[in-house]
Coordinates of C-alpha atoms in Angstrom, one line a residue:
Chain A
M21 CA -109.3 19.5 -164.3
E22 CA -108.3 19.4 -160.7
N23 CA -110.4 21.5 -158.3
L24 CA -108.3 24.3 -156.8
I25 CA -110.9 25.0 -154.2
D26 CA -113.0 22.2 -152.6
I27 CA -115.4 23.0 -149.9
K28 CA -117.0 19.8 -148.6
G29 CA -120.0 19.7 -146.3
V30 CA -119.0 22.9 -144.3
T31 CA -121.3 23.7 -141.4
H32 CA -120.7 26.8 -139.3
A33 CA -122.5 28.7 -136.6
Y34 CA -121.6 32.0 -134.9
K35 CA -121.9 32.2 -131.2
T36 CA -124.2 35.1 -130.3
E37 CA -125.7 36.1 -126.9
S38 CA -129.0 34.6 -127.9
G39 CA -127.4 31.2 -128.7
P40 CA -125.7 29.8 -131.8
L41 CA -126.6 31.4 -135.2
P42 CA -126.1 28.8 -137.9
V43 CA -124.9 30.4 -141.2
L44 CA -123.6 27.5 -143.3
D45 CA -125.2 24.1 -143.4
G46 CA -123.4 21.4 -145.3
L47 CA -122.1 23.8 -148.0
D48 CA -120.4 22.2 -151.0
V49 CA -118.5 24.3 -153.5
A50 CA -115.9 23.1 -156.1
V51 CA -113.9 25.5 -158.2
P52 CA -111.6 24.0 -160.9
E53 CA -108.2 25.6 -161.3
G54 CA -108.2 28.7 -163.4
T55 CA -111.9 29.2 -163.4
F56 CA -114.2 31.9 -162.0
A57 CA -116.9 31.0 -159.5
A58 CA -119.6 33.7 -158.9
V59 CA -121.5 33.1 -155.7
V60 CA -124.9 34.7 -155.3
G61 CA -127.6 34.4 -152.6
P62 CA -129.9 36.4 -150.4
S63 CA -128.6 39.1 -148.1
G64 CA -127.0 37.8 -144.9
C65 CA -126.9 34.2 -146.0
G66 CA -123.3 33.5 -145.0
K67 CA -121.5 34.5 -148.3
S68 CA -118.9 36.5 -146.5
T69 CA -118.3 33.7 -144.1
L70 CA -117.4 31.6 -147.1
T71 CA -114.7 34.1 -148.2
R72 CA -113.2 34.0 -144.7
L73 CA -113.1 30.2 -144.7
V74 CA -111.3 30.0 -148.0
A75 CA -108.8 32.7 -146.9
G76 CA -108.1 30.6 -143.8
L77 CA -109.2 33.5 -141.5
M78 CA -111.5 31.2 -139.6
K79 CA -112.1 27.5 -139.2
P80 CA -115.5 25.8 -139.9
D81 CA -117.3 23.9 -137.1
E82 CA -117.7 20.9 -139.4
G83 CA -116.6 20.0 -142.9
E84 CA -113.4 20.6 -144.8
V85 CA -111.9 23.4 -146.9
W86 CA -109.3 22.3 -149.4
L87 CA -107.0 24.5 -151.4
H88 CA -104.7 23.0 -154.0
G89 CA -105.0 19.6 -152.5
E90 CA -104.1 20.8 -149.0
R91 CA -106.5 21.2 -146.1
V92 CA -106.8 24.9 -145.2
K93 CA -105.7 25.4 -141.6
G94 CA -104.7 29.0 -141.5
P95 CA -103.9 32.0 -143.7
R96 CA -101.6 31.4 -146.7
K97 CA -99.6 33.6 -148.9
T98 CA -101.2 32.3 -152.1
V99 CA -104.5 34.1 -151.5
G100 CA -105.5 37.6 -152.5
M101 CA -108.5 39.4 -151.0
A102 CA -110.6 42.3 -152.2
F103 CA -113.6 43.8 -150.4
Q104 CA -116.4 46.2 -151.1
N105 CA -114.5 48.8 -149.2
P106 CA -111.2 49.2 -151.1
V107 CA -109.3 49.5 -147.7
L108 CA -106.4 51.5 -149.1
L109 CA -104.1 52.8 -146.5
E110 CA -104.4 56.6 -146.5
W111 CA -100.9 57.2 -145.3
R112 CA -99.4 55.4 -148.3
T113 CA -99.3 56.5 -151.9
I114 CA -101.1 54.3 -154.5
L115 CA -97.8 52.7 -155.5
Q116 CA -96.9 51.9 -151.8
N117 CA -100.4 50.5 -151.3
V118 CA -100.1 48.1 -154.2
I119 CA -96.7 47.0 -153.0
L120 CA -97.9 46.2 -149.4
P121 CA -98.5 42.4 -149.9
L122 CA -95.0 42.0 -151.3
E123 CA -93.5 43.4 -148.1
I124 CA -95.1 40.5 -146.3
V125 CA -94.9 37.7 -148.9
A126 CA -91.6 38.5 -150.5
P127 CA -89.4 40.4 -148.0
S128 CA -86.3 39.7 -149.9
M129 CA -87.6 41.2 -153.2
S130 CA -85.8 44.4 -154.1
Q131 CA -87.8 47.7 -154.0
K132 CA -87.1 48.1 -157.8
D133 CA -88.6 44.7 -158.6
R134 CA -91.6 45.4 -156.4
E135 CA -92.2 48.7 -158.1
A136 CA -91.8 47.1 -161.5
R137 CA -94.4 44.5 -160.6
A138 CA -96.8 47.1 -159.2
H139 CA -96.4 49.2 -162.4
E140 CA -97.3 46.2 -164.5
L141 CA -100.7 45.9 -162.8
L142 CA -101.3 49.6 -162.5
D143 CA -100.8 50.0 -166.2
M144 CA -103.2 47.1 -166.9
V145 CA -106.0 48.7 -164.9
G146 CA -105.5 52.2 -166.4
L147 CA -103.8 53.8 -163.4
T148 CA -100.6 54.7 -165.2
G149 CA -99.1 57.9 -163.7
F150 CA -101.1 57.7 -160.4
D151 CA -98.1 56.3 -158.4
D152 CA -97.7 59.2 -156.0
K153 CA -101.4 60.1 -155.5
R154 CA -103.0 59.5 -152.2
P155 CA -106.1 57.3 -152.1
S156 CA -108.2 60.3 -151.1
E157 CA -107.3 61.9 -154.4
L158 CA -108.9 59.1 -156.4
S159 CA -112.4 58.4 -157.4
G160 CA -114.2 55.3 -156.0
G161 CA -113.7 53.3 -159.2
M162 CA -110.0 54.2 -159.3
R163 CA -109.6 53.2 -155.7
Q164 CA -111.2 49.8 -156.3
R165 CA -108.8 49.4 -159.3
A166 CA -105.9 50.1 -157.1
S167 CA -107.3 47.7 -154.5
L168 CA -107.5 45.0 -157.2
C169 CA -103.9 45.6 -158.1
R170 CA -102.9 45.1 -154.5
S171 CA -104.9 41.9 -154.3
L172 CA -103.0 40.5 -157.3
V173 CA -99.5 42.0 -156.9
H174 CA -98.1 38.8 -155.2
K175 CA -99.6 36.6 -158.0
P176 CA -102.0 34.7 -155.8
E177 CA -103.4 31.4 -156.9
V178 CA -106.8 32.4 -155.7
L179 CA -108.5 35.8 -155.7
I180 CA -111.4 36.1 -153.2
M181 CA -113.6 39.0 -153.7
D182 CA -116.5 40.0 -151.4
E183 CA -118.8 42.3 -153.4
P184 CA -115.9 44.4 -154.7
F185 CA -118.0 46.5 -157.1
G186 CA -121.1 46.8 -154.8
A187 CA -120.5 50.4 -153.9
L188 CA -119.8 51.7 -157.4
D189 CA -122.3 53.3 -159.9
A190 CA -123.5 51.1 -162.7
F191 CA -121.2 52.5 -165.4
T192 CA -118.1 52.3 -163.3
R193 CA -119.1 48.8 -162.3
E194 CA -119.3 47.7 -166.0
D195 CA -115.9 49.2 -166.6
L196 CA -114.5 47.2 -163.8
W197 CA -116.0 44.0 -165.0
Q198 CA -114.1 44.5 -168.2
T199 CA -110.9 45.3 -166.3
M200 CA -111.4 42.1 -164.3
R201 CA -111.8 40.1 -167.5
D202 CA -108.6 41.6 -169.0
L203 CA -106.6 41.0 -165.8
R204 CA -107.6 37.3 -165.9
A205 CA -106.7 37.1 -169.6
A206 CA -103.3 38.5 -168.9
E207 CA -102.5 36.5 -165.7
P208 CA -104.8 33.5 -165.2
F209 CA -105.9 32.9 -161.6
T210 CA -108.7 31.2 -159.9
C211 CA -111.4 33.4 -158.6
V212 CA -114.3 33.4 -156.2
L213 CA -116.6 36.4 -156.4
I214 CA -119.4 37.1 -153.9
T215 CA -121.9 39.4 -155.5
H216 CA -125.5 40.6 -155.4
D217 CA -125.5 41.4 -159.1
L218 CA -126.8 38.6 -161.3
R219 CA -125.6 40.3 -164.5
E220 CA -122.1 40.6 -162.9
S221 CA -122.1 36.9 -162.0
V222 CA -123.0 35.8 -165.5
F223 CA -120.6 38.2 -167.2
L224 CA -117.6 37.2 -165.1
G225 CA -118.4 33.7 -164.0
D226 CA -117.6 30.3 -165.5
Q227 CA -120.1 29.0 -163.0
V228 CA -122.7 30.7 -160.9
I229 CA -123.4 29.2 -157.5
V230 CA -126.7 30.1 -155.8
L231 CA -126.7 29.7 -152.0
S232 CA -129.9 29.1 -150.1
G233 CA -131.1 31.5 -147.3
R234 CA -129.5 31.2 -143.9
P235 CA -128.2 28.7 -143.0
A236 CA -126.7 28.5 -146.5
R237 CA -126.1 25.4 -148.5
T238 CA -125.5 25.1 -152.3
Q239 CA -129.0 25.4 -153.9
Y240 CA -128.2 25.6 -157.5
V241 CA -125.1 25.6 -159.8
M242 CA -125.3 27.1 -163.3
P243 CA -122.4 26.5 -165.7
I244 CA -121.8 29.6 -167.9
D245 CA -120.8 28.4 -171.4
L246 CA -119.9 31.8 -172.9
P247 CA -116.6 32.7 -174.7
K248 CA -113.8 33.8 -172.3
D249 CA -113.4 37.1 -174.1
R250 CA -117.0 38.0 -173.8
T251 CA -118.0 41.6 -174.2
L252 CA -120.8 43.5 -172.5
D253 CA -123.0 42.9 -175.6
V254 CA -123.4 39.3 -174.5
L255 CA -125.6 40.5 -171.7
Y256 CA -128.2 41.5 -174.2
T257 CA -128.5 38.2 -175.9
P258 CA -131.6 35.9 -175.5
E259 CA -129.3 33.2 -174.2
V260 CA -128.1 35.3 -171.2
A261 CA -131.6 36.7 -170.7
D262 CA -132.7 33.1 -170.1
M263 CA -129.8 32.5 -167.7
L264 CA -130.7 35.6 -165.7
H265 CA -134.3 34.5 -165.6
I266 CA -133.4 31.2 -164.1
L267 CA -131.0 32.7 -161.6
R268 CA -133.6 35.3 -160.6
D269 CA -136.1 32.5 -159.9
Q270 CA -133.5 30.6 -157.9
I271 CA -132.9 33.7 -155.7
K272 CA -136.6 34.0 -155.1
I273 CA -136.6 30.4 -153.9
A274 CA -133.6 31.1 -151.8
Q275 CA -135.4 34.0 -150.2
G276 CA -138.3 31.7 -149.5
R277 CA -140.6 33.3 -152.0
E278 CA -142.6 31.8 -154.9
P279 CA -140.9 32.1 -158.2
E280 CA -142.9 34.2 -160.7
V281 CA -144.9 32.4 -163.3
H282 CA -143.6 33.0 -166.8
Chain B
M26 CA -97.3 81.9 -145.2
L27 CA -98.4 85.5 -144.5
R28 CA -101.9 84.2 -143.6
Q29 CA -100.5 81.3 -141.5
I30 CA -98.4 83.7 -139.3
G31 CA -100.2 87.0 -139.9
I32 CA -103.6 86.0 -138.7
P33 CA -102.6 84.4 -135.4
V34 CA -100.3 87.3 -134.6
A35 CA -103.0 89.8 -135.4
S36 CA -105.5 88.0 -133.2
V37 CA -103.1 88.0 -130.3
L38 CA -102.5 91.8 -130.7
V39 CA -106.2 92.4 -130.9
F40 CA -106.6 90.4 -127.7
L41 CA -103.9 92.4 -125.9
G42 CA -105.5 95.6 -127.1
L43 CA -108.9 94.7 -125.8
W44 CA -107.4 93.6 -122.5
E45 CA -105.6 96.9 -122.1
L46 CA -108.8 98.7 -123.0
L47 CA -110.8 96.8 -120.4
V48 CA -108.5 97.7 -117.6
W49 CA -108.2 101.3 -118.7
V50 CA -112.0 101.8 -119.2
N51 CA -112.7 100.4 -115.7
G52 CA -109.8 102.2 -114.2
W53 CA -108.7 99.0 -112.4
P54 CA -105.6 99.2 -110.2
N55 CA -103.0 96.5 -111.1
F56 CA -103.7 94.5 -107.9
K57 CA -107.2 93.9 -109.3
M58 CA -106.0 93.2 -112.8
A59 CA -102.7 94.1 -114.4
S60 CA -102.8 95.4 -118.0
P61 CA -100.5 94.3 -120.8
S62 CA -98.5 97.5 -120.5
D63 CA -97.5 96.4 -116.9
L64 CA -95.9 93.2 -118.2
P65 CA -92.8 94.4 -120.1
P66 CA -91.4 96.0 -116.9
A67 CA -91.9 92.7 -115.0
Y68 CA -90.2 90.7 -117.8
I69 CA -87.3 93.2 -117.9
R70 CA -86.8 93.2 -114.2
Y71 CA -87.0 89.5 -113.7
W72 CA -85.8 88.2 -117.1
E73 CA -83.1 85.9 -115.6
L74 CA -85.7 84.3 -113.3
F75 CA -88.1 83.9 -116.2
L76 CA -85.4 82.1 -118.2
V77 CA -84.3 79.8 -115.4
M78 CA -87.7 79.0 -114.1
G79 CA -89.4 78.8 -117.5
W80 CA -86.8 76.2 -118.5
Q81 CA -87.5 74.2 -115.3
T82 CA -91.2 74.2 -116.0
L83 CA -90.7 73.4 -119.7
W84 CA -88.3 70.4 -119.3
R85 CA -90.4 68.8 -116.5
T86 CA -93.6 69.2 -118.5
V87 CA -92.0 67.7 -121.6
A88 CA -90.6 64.8 -119.4
G89 CA -94.0 64.2 -117.9
L90 CA -95.5 64.3 -121.4
A91 CA -93.0 61.9 -122.8
L92 CA -93.8 59.5 -119.9
A93 CA -97.5 60.0 -120.7
V94 CA -96.9 59.1 -124.3
L95 CA -95.1 55.9 -123.4
V96 CA -97.4 54.7 -120.7
G97 CA -100.6 56.0 -122.4
T98 CA -99.7 54.3 -125.6
A99 CA -99.0 51.1 -123.8
I100 CA -102.3 51.2 -121.9
G101 CA -104.1 52.1 -125.1
M102 CA -102.6 49.1 -126.8
I103 CA -103.7 46.8 -124.0
I104 CA -107.3 48.1 -123.9
G105 CA -107.4 48.3 -127.7
F106 CA -106.4 44.7 -128.3
S107 CA -108.0 42.9 -125.4
R108 CA -111.7 43.1 -124.5
I109 CA -111.1 41.6 -121.1
A110 CA -108.4 44.2 -120.3
R111 CA -110.7 47.0 -121.6
D112 CA -113.5 45.9 -119.2
A113 CA -111.1 45.5 -116.4
L114 CA -109.1 48.8 -116.8
Y115 CA -111.8 51.3 -117.9
P116 CA -113.4 51.8 -114.4
L117 CA -109.9 52.1 -112.9
L118 CA -108.8 54.6 -115.5
V119 CA -111.9 56.7 -115.4
G120 CA -111.9 56.7 -111.6
F121 CA -108.3 57.7 -111.4
N122 CA -108.9 60.5 -113.9
A123 CA -111.9 61.8 -111.9
I124 CA -109.7 62.4 -108.8
P125 CA -108.8 66.1 -108.7
K126 CA -105.0 66.0 -109.1
A127 CA -104.5 68.8 -106.7
T128 CA -105.5 66.4 -103.9
L129 CA -102.6 64.1 -104.9
V130 CA -99.9 66.8 -104.5
P131 CA -99.6 66.2 -100.7
V132 CA -99.9 62.5 -101.2
I133 CA -97.0 62.2 -103.7
S134 CA -94.9 64.7 -101.8
L135 CA -95.2 62.5 -98.8
I136 CA -94.4 59.3 -100.7
F137 CA -91.4 60.9 -102.4
I138 CA -90.2 63.4 -99.9
G139 CA -88.0 66.1 -101.3
Q140 CA -87.9 64.6 -104.8
H141 CA -89.2 67.8 -106.3
D142 CA -88.3 67.2 -109.9
F143 CA -89.6 63.6 -109.8
N144 CA -92.9 64.7 -108.1
T145 CA -93.4 67.4 -110.7
V146 CA -92.8 65.1 -113.7
L147 CA -95.0 62.4 -112.1
M148 CA -97.9 64.9 -111.7
A149 CA -97.5 66.1 -115.3
F150 CA -97.6 62.5 -116.4
M151 CA -100.6 61.5 -114.2
I152 CA -102.8 64.4 -115.4
S153 CA -102.0 63.9 -119.1
F154 CA -101.8 60.2 -119.9
F155 CA -105.5 59.6 -119.9
P156 CA -106.5 61.2 -123.2
I157 CA -103.7 59.4 -124.9
A158 CA -104.6 56.0 -123.5
V159 CA -108.3 56.3 -124.4
S160 CA -107.7 57.6 -127.9
V161 CA -105.1 55.0 -128.8
G162 CA -107.4 52.3 -127.3
I163 CA -110.4 53.5 -129.3
G164 CA -108.3 53.9 -132.4
L165 CA -107.1 50.3 -132.2
S166 CA -110.4 48.7 -131.1
T167 CA -112.3 50.4 -133.9
L168 CA -109.9 49.3 -136.6
E169 CA -112.2 47.9 -139.4
P170 CA -111.7 44.1 -139.7
E171 CA -110.9 44.4 -143.4
Y172 CA -107.8 46.4 -142.7
R173 CA -106.5 43.6 -140.5
D174 CA -107.7 40.9 -143.0
I175 CA -105.7 42.2 -145.9
L176 CA -102.5 41.4 -144.1
R177 CA -103.8 38.6 -141.9
S178 CA -104.9 36.6 -145.0
L179 CA -101.3 36.7 -146.1
G180 CA -100.1 35.2 -142.8
A181 CA -98.7 38.4 -141.4
S182 CA -97.9 38.3 -137.6
R183 CA -99.9 40.4 -135.1
F184 CA -96.9 42.6 -134.7
T185 CA -96.5 43.2 -138.4
I186 CA -100.2 44.1 -138.6
F187 CA -99.8 46.5 -135.7
R188 CA -96.7 48.1 -137.2
K189 CA -98.0 48.4 -140.8
I190 CA -101.7 49.1 -140.3
A191 CA -102.9 49.7 -136.7
L192 CA -100.1 52.0 -135.6
P193 CA -100.2 54.4 -138.5
K194 CA -103.9 54.4 -138.7
T195 CA -104.2 55.5 -135.0
L196 CA -101.7 58.3 -135.4
P197 CA -104.3 61.1 -136.2
E198 CA -106.2 60.2 -133.0
F199 CA -103.0 60.0 -131.1
F200 CA -101.9 63.5 -132.1
G201 CA -105.4 64.8 -131.4
A202 CA -105.1 63.5 -127.8
L203 CA -101.5 64.7 -127.5
K204 CA -102.7 68.3 -128.2
V205 CA -105.1 68.0 -125.2
S206 CA -102.4 66.4 -123.1
V207 CA -99.9 69.2 -123.7
T208 CA -102.0 71.7 -122.0
L209 CA -103.0 69.3 -119.2
A210 CA -99.3 68.5 -118.5
F211 CA -98.6 72.2 -117.9
I212 CA -101.4 72.2 -115.3
G213 CA -99.8 69.2 -113.6
T214 CA -96.4 70.7 -113.5
N215 CA -97.7 74.0 -112.1
L216 CA -99.9 72.3 -109.5
V217 CA -96.8 70.9 -107.8
E218 CA -94.7 74.1 -108.4
I219 CA -97.4 76.3 -106.8
V220 CA -98.6 74.0 -104.0
S221 CA -95.4 72.5 -102.7
P222 CA -93.1 74.6 -100.5
H223 CA -89.7 75.7 -101.9
G224 CA -91.0 74.9 -105.4
R225 CA -89.2 75.7 -108.6
G226 CA -90.4 76.7 -112.0
L227 CA -92.8 79.3 -113.1
G228 CA -95.4 78.1 -110.6
A229 CA -93.0 79.0 -107.8
L230 CA -92.4 82.4 -109.4
F231 CA -96.1 83.0 -109.5
K232 CA -96.3 82.1 -105.8
S233 CA -93.5 84.5 -104.9
G234 CA -95.3 87.2 -106.8
E235 CA -98.4 86.5 -104.7
T236 CA -96.4 86.5 -101.5
N237 CA -94.7 89.9 -102.3
G238 CA -97.9 91.5 -103.7
D239 CA -96.2 91.9 -107.1
Y240 CA -99.3 91.6 -109.2
P241 CA -97.8 92.4 -112.6
L242 CA -95.3 89.6 -111.9
M243 CA -98.2 87.1 -111.4
F244 CA -99.8 88.1 -114.6
A245 CA -96.5 88.0 -116.4
V246 CA -96.0 84.4 -115.2
L247 CA -99.5 83.5 -116.5
I248 CA -98.7 84.9 -119.9
A249 CA -95.3 83.2 -119.9
L250 CA -97.1 79.9 -119.2
A251 CA -99.5 80.6 -122.0
F252 CA -96.5 81.2 -124.3
L253 CA -94.8 78.0 -123.3
G254 CA -98.1 76.1 -123.9
I255 CA -98.5 77.6 -127.3
V256 CA -94.9 76.7 -128.2
L257 CA -95.3 73.1 -127.1
Y258 CA -98.7 72.9 -128.8
Y259 CA -97.2 74.0 -132.1
A260 CA -94.3 71.6 -131.7
V261 CA -96.9 68.8 -131.6
V262 CA -98.7 70.3 -134.6
Y263 CA -95.3 70.2 -136.4
L264 CA -94.7 66.6 -135.5
E265 CA -98.3 65.8 -136.6
K266 CA -97.6 67.3 -140.0
I267 CA -94.6 65.1 -140.4
F268 CA -96.0 61.8 -139.2
A269 CA -99.8 62.1 -139.8
G270 CA -99.9 64.8 -142.5
W271 CA -101.7 62.3 -144.8
A272 CA -104.8 62.6 -142.6
E273 CA -105.2 66.2 -143.6
R274 CA -107.6 66.5 -146.6
P275 CA -106.1 68.5 -149.5
Q276 CA -107.9 71.8 -149.4
S277 CA -109.9 72.5 -152.6

């Protein structure tokens, strides 16, 4: 299978007043088309920089980012982004929020078609009938659902998510994992998820990539061979417990601490 | 509806009552302080002057305010988008704003001799653009990067991002500043009207009241100015409801 995203030897440093701050150091990430890559790592290790590189919002100092066989040189319409903050526009209704990317990407699309497309997604995430609500009238979980719809409304090849469920409570988060799984089953897309939650990375990912501490490089890659239609029960199997154990140890190493002895 | 109109009207009536009481209890003559009951005769006697001069004050204030909105928003956009411009312009803006505008009245009346309308509009503008410039600038420069990124990652132009995200997101701050500017603009208009000779508008009417020792007229002018201020303020509130009503949290 062809790699949809190929990050090859990317090195990047931010310019700060006290000199350059290296965040990425020879990072390699490969994500085959249609698969889900979960990226975990210690806090502040450059994970968010990774999302901005793939989205074409910034250029790396060294190395290459390839998307669908083309070198990424700037933003492109085939990318969708979601953040921890749902960044819904308060002056627009939920429906208008979801439609927003289509106004940029598909200016010639009729309003009727736009709304139909938005309704497709809103129905899938369980927000039927919330069209005319304002973002402030929705709960945190519902807002993040609407935000996901907006990220996907223009059928991007790649969805890049930067800790999208990080601010939600545990139960809402699990609900959204399942929503995410169902969305991918309905409309396959390639996905990069930045997360701090190891259970989330195993439940959603086809591979889990562990980044080292700053400056980050790829420290460990774990393929997740679980069925696509996995349920939350899978998280309580011995198989997954072993995976989580290994990942936990890898994070400890990335943090520069000794792994616990088992 | 009853609450929205009833409570403000009641509070104004209570204020007038207390004012009347204060003057009556102290037994002040009207050259010390006129009481509300002195005002209706002044309005009845000079109603034509109040209409003509009130209109002059109002249109010049609104014109100055419109200019302040245009220029203030433009300056706000410049300091909001460019760090260099912000560092360069802030000291100038703050310095200019710190100058008491009364001292500028003779200056501009010498630069633009006899241009009474123009001078008045200019002063209303000069005194009222600052809050708008600062709040638009802050609104734009504090825009969270994620908001920009959701459109920028799709390849949207800077102008599109401004139109769809930055502009609407700054509207609540803009209207907040506009409410401050409305009252400031009246001060600017009246400065010129009172200070410059042969002035027009309510400021000149105030001045003629002073010259003729007609104290109830002076107080009547002040109340008329307050009334115009309230009218213009609520016009802004009305516009705010239309364009930035979303920022108001639904009351639970």
